[in-house]
mmCIF file of C-alpha atoms in Angstrom:
data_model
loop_
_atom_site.group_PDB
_atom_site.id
_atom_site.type_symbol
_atom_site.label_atom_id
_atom_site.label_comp_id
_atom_site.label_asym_id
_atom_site.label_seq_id
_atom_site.Cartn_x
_atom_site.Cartn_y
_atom_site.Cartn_z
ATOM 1 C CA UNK T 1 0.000 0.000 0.000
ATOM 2 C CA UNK T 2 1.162 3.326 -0.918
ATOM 3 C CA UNK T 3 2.019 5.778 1.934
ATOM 4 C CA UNK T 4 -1.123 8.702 1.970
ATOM 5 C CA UNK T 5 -0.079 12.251 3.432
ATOM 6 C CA UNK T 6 -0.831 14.661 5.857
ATOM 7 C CA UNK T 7 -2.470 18.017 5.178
ATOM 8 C CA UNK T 8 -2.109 20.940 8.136
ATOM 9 C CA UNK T 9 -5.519 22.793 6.890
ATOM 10 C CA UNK T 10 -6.287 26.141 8.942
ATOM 11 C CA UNK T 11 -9.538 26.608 10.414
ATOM 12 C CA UNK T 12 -9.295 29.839 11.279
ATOM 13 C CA UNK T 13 -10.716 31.894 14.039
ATOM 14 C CA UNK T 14 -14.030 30.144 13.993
ATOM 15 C CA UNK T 15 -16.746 31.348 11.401
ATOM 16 C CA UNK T 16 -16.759 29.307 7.919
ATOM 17 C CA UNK T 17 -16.712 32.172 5.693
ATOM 18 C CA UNK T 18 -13.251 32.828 6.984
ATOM 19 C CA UNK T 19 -11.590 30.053 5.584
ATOM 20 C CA UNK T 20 -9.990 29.666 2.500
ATOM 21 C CA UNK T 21 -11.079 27.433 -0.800
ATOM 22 C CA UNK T 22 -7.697 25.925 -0.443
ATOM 23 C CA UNK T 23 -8.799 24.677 3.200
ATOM 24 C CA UNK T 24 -12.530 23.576 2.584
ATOM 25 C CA UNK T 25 -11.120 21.628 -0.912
ATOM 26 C CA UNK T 26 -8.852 19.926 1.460
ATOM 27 C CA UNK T 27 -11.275 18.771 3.727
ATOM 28 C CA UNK T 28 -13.800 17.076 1.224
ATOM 29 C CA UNK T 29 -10.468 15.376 0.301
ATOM 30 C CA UNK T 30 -10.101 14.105 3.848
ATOM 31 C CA UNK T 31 -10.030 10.009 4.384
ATOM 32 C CA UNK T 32 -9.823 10.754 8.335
ATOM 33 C CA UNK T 33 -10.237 14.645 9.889
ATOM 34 C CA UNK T 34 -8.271 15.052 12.737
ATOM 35 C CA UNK T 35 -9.680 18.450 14.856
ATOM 36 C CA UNK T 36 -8.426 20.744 17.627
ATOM 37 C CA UNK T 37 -11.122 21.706 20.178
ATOM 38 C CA UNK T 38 -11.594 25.351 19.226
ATOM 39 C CA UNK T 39 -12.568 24.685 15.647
ATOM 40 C CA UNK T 40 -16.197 25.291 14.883
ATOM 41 C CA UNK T 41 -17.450 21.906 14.652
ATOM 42 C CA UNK T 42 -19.549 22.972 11.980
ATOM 43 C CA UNK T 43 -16.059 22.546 9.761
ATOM 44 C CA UNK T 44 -17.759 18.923 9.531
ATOM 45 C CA UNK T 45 -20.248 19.599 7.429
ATOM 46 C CA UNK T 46 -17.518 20.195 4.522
ATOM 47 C CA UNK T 47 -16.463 16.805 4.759
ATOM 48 C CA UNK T 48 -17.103 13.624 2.481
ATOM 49 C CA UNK T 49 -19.382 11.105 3.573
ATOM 50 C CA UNK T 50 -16.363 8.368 3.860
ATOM 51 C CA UNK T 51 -14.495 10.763 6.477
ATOM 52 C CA UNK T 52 -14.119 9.636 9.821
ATOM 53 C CA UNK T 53 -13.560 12.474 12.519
ATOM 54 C CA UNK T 54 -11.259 12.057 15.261
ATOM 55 C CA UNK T 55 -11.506 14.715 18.030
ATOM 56 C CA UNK T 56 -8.215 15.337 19.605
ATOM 57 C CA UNK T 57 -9.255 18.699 21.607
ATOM 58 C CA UNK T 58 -6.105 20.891 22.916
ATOM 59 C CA UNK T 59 -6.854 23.647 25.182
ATOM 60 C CA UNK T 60 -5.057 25.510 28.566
ATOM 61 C CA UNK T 61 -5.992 24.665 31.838
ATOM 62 C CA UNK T 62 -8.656 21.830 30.482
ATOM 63 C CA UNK T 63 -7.790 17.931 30.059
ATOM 64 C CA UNK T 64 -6.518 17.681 26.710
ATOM 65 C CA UNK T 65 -5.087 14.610 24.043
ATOM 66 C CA UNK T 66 -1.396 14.092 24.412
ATOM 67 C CA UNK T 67 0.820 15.763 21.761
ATOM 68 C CA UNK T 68 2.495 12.513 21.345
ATOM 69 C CA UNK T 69 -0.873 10.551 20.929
ATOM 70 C CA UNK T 70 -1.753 12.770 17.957
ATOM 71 C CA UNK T 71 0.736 12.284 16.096
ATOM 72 C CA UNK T 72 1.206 8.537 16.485
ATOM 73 C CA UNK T 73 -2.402 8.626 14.959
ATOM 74 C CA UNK T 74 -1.179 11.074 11.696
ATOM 75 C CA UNK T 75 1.596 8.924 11.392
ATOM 76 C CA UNK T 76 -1.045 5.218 11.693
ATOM 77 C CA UNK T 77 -3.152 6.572 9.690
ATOM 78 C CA UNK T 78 -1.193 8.288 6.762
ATOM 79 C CA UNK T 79 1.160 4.511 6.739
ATOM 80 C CA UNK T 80 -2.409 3.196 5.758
ATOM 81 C CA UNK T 81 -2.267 4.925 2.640
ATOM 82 C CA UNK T 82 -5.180 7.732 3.868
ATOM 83 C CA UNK T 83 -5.240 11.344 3.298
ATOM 84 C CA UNK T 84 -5.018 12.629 6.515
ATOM 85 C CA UNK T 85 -6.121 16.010 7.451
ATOM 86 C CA UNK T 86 -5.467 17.893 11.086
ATOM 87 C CA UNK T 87 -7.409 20.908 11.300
ATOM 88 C CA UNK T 88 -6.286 23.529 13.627
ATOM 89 C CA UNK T 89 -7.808 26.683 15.343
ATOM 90 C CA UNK T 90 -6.448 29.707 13.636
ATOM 91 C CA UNK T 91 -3.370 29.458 12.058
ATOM 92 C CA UNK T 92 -1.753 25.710 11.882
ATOM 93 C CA UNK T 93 2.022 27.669 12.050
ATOM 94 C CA UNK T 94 1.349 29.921 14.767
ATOM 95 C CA UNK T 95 0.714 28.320 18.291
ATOM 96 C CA UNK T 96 -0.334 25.002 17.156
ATOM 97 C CA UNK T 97 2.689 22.904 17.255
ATOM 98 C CA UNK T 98 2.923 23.028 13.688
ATOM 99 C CA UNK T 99 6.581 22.587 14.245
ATOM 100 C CA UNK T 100 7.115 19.430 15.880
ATOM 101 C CA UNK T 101 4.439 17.572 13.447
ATOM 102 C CA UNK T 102 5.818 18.572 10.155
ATOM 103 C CA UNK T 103 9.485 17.260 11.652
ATOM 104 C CA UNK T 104 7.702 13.866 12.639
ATOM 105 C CA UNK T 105 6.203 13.153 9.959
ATOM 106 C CA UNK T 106 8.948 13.920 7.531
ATOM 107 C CA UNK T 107 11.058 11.285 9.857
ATOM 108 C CA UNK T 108 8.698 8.835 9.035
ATOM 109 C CA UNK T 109 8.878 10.140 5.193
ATOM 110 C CA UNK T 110 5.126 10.968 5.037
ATOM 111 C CA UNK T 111 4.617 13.836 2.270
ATOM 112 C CA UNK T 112 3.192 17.083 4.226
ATOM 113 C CA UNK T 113 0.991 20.209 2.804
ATOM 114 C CA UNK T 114 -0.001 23.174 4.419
ATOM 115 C CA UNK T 115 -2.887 25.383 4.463
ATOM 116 C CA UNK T 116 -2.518 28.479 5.473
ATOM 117 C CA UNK T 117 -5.457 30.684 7.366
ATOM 118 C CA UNK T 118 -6.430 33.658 9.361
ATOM 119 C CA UNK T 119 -5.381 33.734 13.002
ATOM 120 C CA UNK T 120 -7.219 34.924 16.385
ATOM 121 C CA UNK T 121 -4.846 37.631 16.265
ATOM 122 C CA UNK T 122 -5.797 39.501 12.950
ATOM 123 C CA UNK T 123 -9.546 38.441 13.905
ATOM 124 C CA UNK T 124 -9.222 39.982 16.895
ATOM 125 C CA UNK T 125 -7.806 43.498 15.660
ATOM 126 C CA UNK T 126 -10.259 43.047 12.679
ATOM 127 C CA UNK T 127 -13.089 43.004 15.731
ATOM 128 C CA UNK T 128 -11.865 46.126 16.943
ATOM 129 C CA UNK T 129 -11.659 47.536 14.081
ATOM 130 C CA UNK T 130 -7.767 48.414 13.987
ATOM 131 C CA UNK T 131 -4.320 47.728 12.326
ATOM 132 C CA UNK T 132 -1.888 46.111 14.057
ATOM 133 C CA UNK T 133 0.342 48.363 12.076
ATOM 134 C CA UNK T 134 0.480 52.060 11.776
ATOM 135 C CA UNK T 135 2.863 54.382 10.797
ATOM 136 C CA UNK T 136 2.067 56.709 13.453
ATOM 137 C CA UNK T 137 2.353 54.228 16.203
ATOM 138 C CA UNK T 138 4.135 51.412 15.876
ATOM 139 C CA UNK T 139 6.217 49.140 13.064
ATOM 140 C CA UNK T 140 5.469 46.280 13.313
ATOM 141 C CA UNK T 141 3.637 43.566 15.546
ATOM 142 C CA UNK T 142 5.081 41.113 17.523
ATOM 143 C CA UNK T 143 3.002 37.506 17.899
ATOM 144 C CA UNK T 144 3.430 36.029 21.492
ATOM 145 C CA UNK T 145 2.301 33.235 23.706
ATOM 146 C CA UNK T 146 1.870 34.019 27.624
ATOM 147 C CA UNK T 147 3.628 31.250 28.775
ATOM 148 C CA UNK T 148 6.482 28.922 27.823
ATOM 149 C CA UNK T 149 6.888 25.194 27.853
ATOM 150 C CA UNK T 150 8.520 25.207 31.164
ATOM 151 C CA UNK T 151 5.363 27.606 32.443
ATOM 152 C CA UNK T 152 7.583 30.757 32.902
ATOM 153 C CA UNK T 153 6.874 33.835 31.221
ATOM 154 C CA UNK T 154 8.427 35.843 28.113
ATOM 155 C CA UNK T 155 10.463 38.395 28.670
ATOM 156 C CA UNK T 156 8.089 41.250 28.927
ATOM 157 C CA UNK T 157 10.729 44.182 29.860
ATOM 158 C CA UNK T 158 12.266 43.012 26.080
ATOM 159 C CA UNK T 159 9.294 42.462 24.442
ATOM 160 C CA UNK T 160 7.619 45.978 25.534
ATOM 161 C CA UNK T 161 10.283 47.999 25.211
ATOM 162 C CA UNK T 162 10.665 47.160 20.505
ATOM 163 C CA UNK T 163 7.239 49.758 20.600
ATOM 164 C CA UNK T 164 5.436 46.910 18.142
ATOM 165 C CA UNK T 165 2.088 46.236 18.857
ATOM 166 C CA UNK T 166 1.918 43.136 21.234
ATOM 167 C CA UNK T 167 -0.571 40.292 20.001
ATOM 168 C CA UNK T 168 -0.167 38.041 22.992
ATOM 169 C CA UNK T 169 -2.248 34.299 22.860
ATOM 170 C CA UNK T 170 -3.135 32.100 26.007
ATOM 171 C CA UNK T 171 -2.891 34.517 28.602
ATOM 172 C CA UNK T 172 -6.305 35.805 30.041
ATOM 173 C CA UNK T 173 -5.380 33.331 32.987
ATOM 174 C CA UNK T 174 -2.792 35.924 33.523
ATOM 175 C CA UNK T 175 -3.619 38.889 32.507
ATOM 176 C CA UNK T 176 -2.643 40.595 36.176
ATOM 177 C CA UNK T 177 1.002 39.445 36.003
ATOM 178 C CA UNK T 178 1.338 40.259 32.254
ATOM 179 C CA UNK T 179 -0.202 43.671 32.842
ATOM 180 C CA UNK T 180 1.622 44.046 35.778
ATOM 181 C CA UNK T 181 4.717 43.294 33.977
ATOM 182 C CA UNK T 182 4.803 45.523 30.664
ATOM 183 C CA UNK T 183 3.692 48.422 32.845
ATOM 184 C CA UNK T 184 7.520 48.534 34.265
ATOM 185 C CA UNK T 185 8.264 49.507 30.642
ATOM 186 C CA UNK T 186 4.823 51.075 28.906
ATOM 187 C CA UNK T 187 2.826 53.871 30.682
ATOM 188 C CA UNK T 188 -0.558 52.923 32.622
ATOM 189 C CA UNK T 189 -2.296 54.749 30.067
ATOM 190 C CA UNK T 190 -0.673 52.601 26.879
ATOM 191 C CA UNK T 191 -3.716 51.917 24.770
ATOM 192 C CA UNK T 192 -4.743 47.789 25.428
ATOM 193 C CA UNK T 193 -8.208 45.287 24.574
ATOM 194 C CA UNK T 194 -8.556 41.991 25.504
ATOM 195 C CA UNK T 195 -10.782 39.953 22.550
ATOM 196 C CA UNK T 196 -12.884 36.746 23.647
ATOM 197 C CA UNK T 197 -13.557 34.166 20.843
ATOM 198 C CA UNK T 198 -12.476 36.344 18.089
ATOM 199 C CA UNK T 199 -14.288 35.847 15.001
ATOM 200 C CA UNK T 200 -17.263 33.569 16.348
ATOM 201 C CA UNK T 201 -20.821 34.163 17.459
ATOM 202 C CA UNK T 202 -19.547 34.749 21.310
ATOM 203 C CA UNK T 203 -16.937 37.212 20.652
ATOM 204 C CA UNK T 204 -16.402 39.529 23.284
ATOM 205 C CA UNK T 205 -14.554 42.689 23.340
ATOM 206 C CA UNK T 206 -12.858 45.116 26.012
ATOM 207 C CA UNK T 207 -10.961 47.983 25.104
ATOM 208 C CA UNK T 208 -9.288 49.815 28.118
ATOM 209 C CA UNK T 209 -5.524 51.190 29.324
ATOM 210 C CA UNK T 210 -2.796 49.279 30.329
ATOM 211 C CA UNK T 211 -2.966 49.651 32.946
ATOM 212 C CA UNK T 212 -7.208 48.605 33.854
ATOM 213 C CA UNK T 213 -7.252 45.838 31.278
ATOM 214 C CA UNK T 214 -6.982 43.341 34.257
ATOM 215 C CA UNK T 215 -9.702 44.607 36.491
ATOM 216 C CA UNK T 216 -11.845 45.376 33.706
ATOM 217 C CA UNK T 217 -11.112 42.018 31.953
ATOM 218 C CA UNK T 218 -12.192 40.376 35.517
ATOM 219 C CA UNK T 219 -15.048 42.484 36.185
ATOM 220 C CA UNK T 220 -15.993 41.435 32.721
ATOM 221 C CA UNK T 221 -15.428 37.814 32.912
ATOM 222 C CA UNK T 222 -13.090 37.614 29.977
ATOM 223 C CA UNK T 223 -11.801 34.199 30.267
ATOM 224 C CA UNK T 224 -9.583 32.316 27.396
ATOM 225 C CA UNK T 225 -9.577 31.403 24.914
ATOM 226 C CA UNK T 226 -8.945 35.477 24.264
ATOM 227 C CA UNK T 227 -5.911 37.894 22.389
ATOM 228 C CA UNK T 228 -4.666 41.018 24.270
ATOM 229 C CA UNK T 229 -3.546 43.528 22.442
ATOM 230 C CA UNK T 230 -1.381 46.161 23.956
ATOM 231 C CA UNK T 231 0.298 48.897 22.079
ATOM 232 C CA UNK T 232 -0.227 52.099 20.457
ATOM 233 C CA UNK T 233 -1.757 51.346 17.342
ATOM 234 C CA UNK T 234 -4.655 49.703 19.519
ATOM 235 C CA UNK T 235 -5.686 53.310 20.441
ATOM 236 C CA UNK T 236 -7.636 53.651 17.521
ATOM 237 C CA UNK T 237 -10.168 51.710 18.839
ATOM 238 C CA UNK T 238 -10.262 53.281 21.980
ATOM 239 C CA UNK T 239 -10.761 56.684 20.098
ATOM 240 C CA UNK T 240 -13.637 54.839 17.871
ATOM 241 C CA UNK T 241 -15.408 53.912 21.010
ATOM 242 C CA UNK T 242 -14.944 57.266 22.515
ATOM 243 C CA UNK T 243 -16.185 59.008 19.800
ATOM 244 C CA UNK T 244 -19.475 57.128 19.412
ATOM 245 C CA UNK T 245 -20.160 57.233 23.444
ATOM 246 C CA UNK T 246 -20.379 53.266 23.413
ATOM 247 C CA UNK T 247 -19.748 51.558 26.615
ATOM 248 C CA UNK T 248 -15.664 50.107 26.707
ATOM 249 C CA UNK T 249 -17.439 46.682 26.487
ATOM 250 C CA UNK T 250 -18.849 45.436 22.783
ATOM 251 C CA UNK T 251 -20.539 42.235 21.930
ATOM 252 C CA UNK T 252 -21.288 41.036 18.361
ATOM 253 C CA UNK T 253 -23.655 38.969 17.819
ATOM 254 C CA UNK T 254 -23.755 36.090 15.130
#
């Protein structure tokens, strides 16, 4: 039997219409769907009716399948001869351990394609309404997870003191200490939102300072999975909200 392949497809932040053609053609193509826990499970519906889907759910703080375990089952399952697919929230190459499957696989000399897609960060500054960019404010944006693999921190200090806008993933379970942090480089009054479920039906969004995103984002109960944004670029949306005399806190509906 000939060896299949594994395709990384993209999900992106959550509603269909956000992912590509590339992504929902590589789905239908799917012999077995492998699927992280934030993607809409609506994705399903794309499938073929031969598929089989395979749940293998990733999230902080909640009980989730071993890294190792997934890709034991890409690897089983692509040796078979099947066109595997493992769909990720987001982006597959940003936060999803892209890395370390692509490098397993090619061990075990399984071919491996990649579908690019939009990730909770650009949803999230879409939301507001903003540019993680701007010439006035800032060049360039820098994409960061809250914790590391030994469950320290980044260097915040470093990472506030380039001026980029800050996209940081997986830390509303630490928003204090983060906050906390970047305020020994940034002012209390450096523009900062916090964005619940970006780009789905439950998206939730809190635009505030620097150095109230905490208590608001508690007061709020803003809980992951969420993107803070903290820089000066993210102002804009402050002055958007300011100018319409809407309350800090937005909800969009479906």
């Amino acid at each position: 039997m000939n060896t299949g392949k594994v395709t990384l497809v993209s999900a992106g932040p959550g509603d269909l219409d956000l992912l590509t053609f590339r992504a929902a053609k590589a789905i239908a193509a799917g012999d077995v769907l492998l699927i992280d826990d934030l993607v809409n499970e609506e994705i399903t519906t794309l499938k073929s009716a031969h598929a089989r889907v395979v749940k293998v759910g990733k999230r902080g703080g909640c009980k989730s399948t071993p890294q190792a375990f997934i890709q034991r089952l890409m690897r089983r399952y692509a040796l078979q001869g099947k066109h595997v697919v493992r769909i990720k929230g987001g982006d597959a190459l940003l936060f999803g351990r892209a890395g370390e499957e692509i490098a397993d696989l090619r061990h075990a000399g399984i071919a491996v394609e990649i579908v690019n897609g939009i990730s909770s960060g650009f949803a999230a500054a879409a939301a507001l309404g903003v540019s993680l960019t701007h010439r006035d404010h800032c060049q360039g944006v820098i994409f960061v997870t809250a914790h590391l693999r030994d469950n320290t921190e980044p260097d915040w200090a470093a990472l506030a003191a380039t001026g980029m806008t800050l996209a940081i993933y997986m830390g509303a379970s630490r928003i204090d200490s983060i906050s906390e942090a970047l305020s020994r480089t940034l002012t209390p009054d450096t523009p900062a939102a916090v964005v619940q479920w970006a780009g789905t039906s439950r998206e939730k969004r809190l635009c505030a300072t620097l150095g109230d995103i905490a208590a608001c984002a508690a007061e709020q109960h803003v809980a992951s999975p969420a993107v803070i944004l903290v820089g000066g670029a993210i102002g804009e949306a402050m002055a958007q909200v300011s100018a319409r005399s809407e309350p800090m806190l937005q909800r969009l509906s479906a």
